Amino acid sequence: MKRLAIITSGGDAPGMNACLRAVVRGALNNGVEPFVVYDGYKGLVEGKILQVHRRFVSEILNRGGTIIGTARLPEFTELEVREKAISNLKALGINDLVVIGGDGSFRGAIDLDNMGLNVVGICGTIDNDINCSGYTIGFDTALNTIVDCIDKIRVTSSSHTRCSIVEVMGRHCGDLALYASLACGADILIDPNTGYDFDKIVEDVKRMKHEGRKHVLIVVSERILDVEELAKNIEKATGFESRATVLGHLQRGGIPSAMDRVTGSILGYKALELLMNKESGKMVYFLDNHVYTKTLEEVVEHRDIDYLDLYKINEIIG
Ligand code: F6P
């Protein structure tokens, strides 16, 4: 391998820059010329590809987001669109690509791999929704941002004796909500695994009101229900004043935590190693101080995760 390209794709995630830096510096130190692709697959199709040097990735470890931009490109499922992307790479003598993104990005990567490009994926998404027991780059920072926000909401909510309903991201995955619930001591968790029963929520909030609670915290995963409606309905049914907060995109914009910088750096280098060893169609992930690989095909399959007792513990101590 003489040259390789790096792309960040899908939702940005804190730690993507650490990953980019590791691939670029690792490549240069192994005699490989690194190129970056701006704005995800969209930029790949438009030919926004630039050869970079060591200084390009200086001073970026502590920066959130991705300095090379990202995008979502639904048209990447079309063969002609991907052919254009591949011909843009081939024109520069590039046959190897590192894709930093989530499962949508990996579906595109599988297609490119099937078309003869060497591709390795790195899981970078705040959602932690990748089919492996590992941990996705950005999850830790986003979780810490959520915890910081909820701690602040709790302060004002307790002053007013209110029920706070906080919606967090995660797409179809409840990990951000579950971990935030554990970290902030939520009274009620609503995520894709728990579902919800409005009557039970009303019963619980009434009980907490009766106990003289100054504050009730409900953490909700996005895409399940309308939190504004839920707040109105809880207030109406229980008499406990309620407010909803949708944390939204601020969850993605944090300064990467040490964990995300370290994981991003390690996985960036390991992805490069795989490509140097002529391995393609795989994703690298980090678990218990080890780096593992899985085929991209396995990664995009339904996520079947063993939550051990996390839900039970959350319910008992919440
Ligand atoms: O995948 C990351 C994520 O932040 C999800 O949690 C969320 O559902 C989605 O991206 C939001 O996407 P967009 O920024 O395109 O609105």
CSV table of C-alpha atoms and ligand atoms in Angstrom, one decimal, residues 10-13 71-72 102-103 124-129 168-173 176 222-223 248-249 251-252, ligand 1:
chain,number,residue,atom,x,y,z
A,10,GLY,CA,-22.6,10.0,9.4
A,11,GLY,CA,-23.1,11.9,12.6
A,12,ASP,CA,-19.9,13.5,13.9
A,13,ALA,CA,-18.5,12.2,17.2
A,71,ALA,CA,-22.4,14.3,5.7
A,72,ARG,CA,-25.1,11.8,5.2
A,102,GLY,CA,-21.6,4.3,12.4
A,103,ASP,CA,-23.5,1.4,10.9
A,124,GLY,CA,-17.3,6.4,15.7
A,125,THR,CA,-20.8,7.4,16.8
A,126,ILE,CA,-22.2,8.8,20.1
A,127,ASP,CA,-25.0,6.2,19.9
A,128,ASN,CA,-22.9,3.1,20.9
A,129,ASP,CA,-25.2,1.2,18.6
A,168,VAL,CA,-31.4,12.2,25.0
A,169,MET,CA,-30.1,11.0,21.6
A,170,GLY,CA,-29.2,7.4,20.6
A,171,ARG,CA,-31.2,6.9,17.4
A,172,HIS,CA,-32.7,3.4,18.1
A,173,CYS,CA,-30.3,2.5,20.8
A,176,LEU,CA,-27.0,6.8,26.3
A,222,GLU,CA,-35.3,10.0,21.4
A,223,ARG,CA,-37.9,8.7,18.9
A,248,GLY,CA,-30.5,17.7,21.1
A,249,HIS,CA,-27.3,18.3,19.2
A,251,GLN,CA,-24.8,16.1,23.1
A,252,ARG,CA,-22.6,15.7,20.0
B,1,F6P,O1,-26.1,9.0,15.1
B,1,F6P,C1,-25.8,10.0,15.8
B,1,F6P,C2,-27.1,10.9,16.0
B,1,F6P,O2,-26.7,12.0,16.8
B,1,F6P,C3,-28.3,10.2,16.6
B,1,F6P,O3,-28.2,10.0,18.0
B,1,F6P,C4,-29.4,11.1,16.2
B,1,F6P,O4,-30.6,10.4,16.1
B,1,F6P,C5,-28.9,11.5,14.8
B,1,F6P,O5,-27.5,11.4,14.8
B,1,F6P,C6,-29.3,12.9,14.4
B,1,F6P,O6,-28.9,13.1,13.2
B,1,F6P,P1,-28.8,14.6,12.5
B,1,F6P,O7,-27.6,15.3,13.1
B,1,F6P,O8,-28.5,14.3,11.0
B,1,F6P,O9,-30.0,15.3,12.7
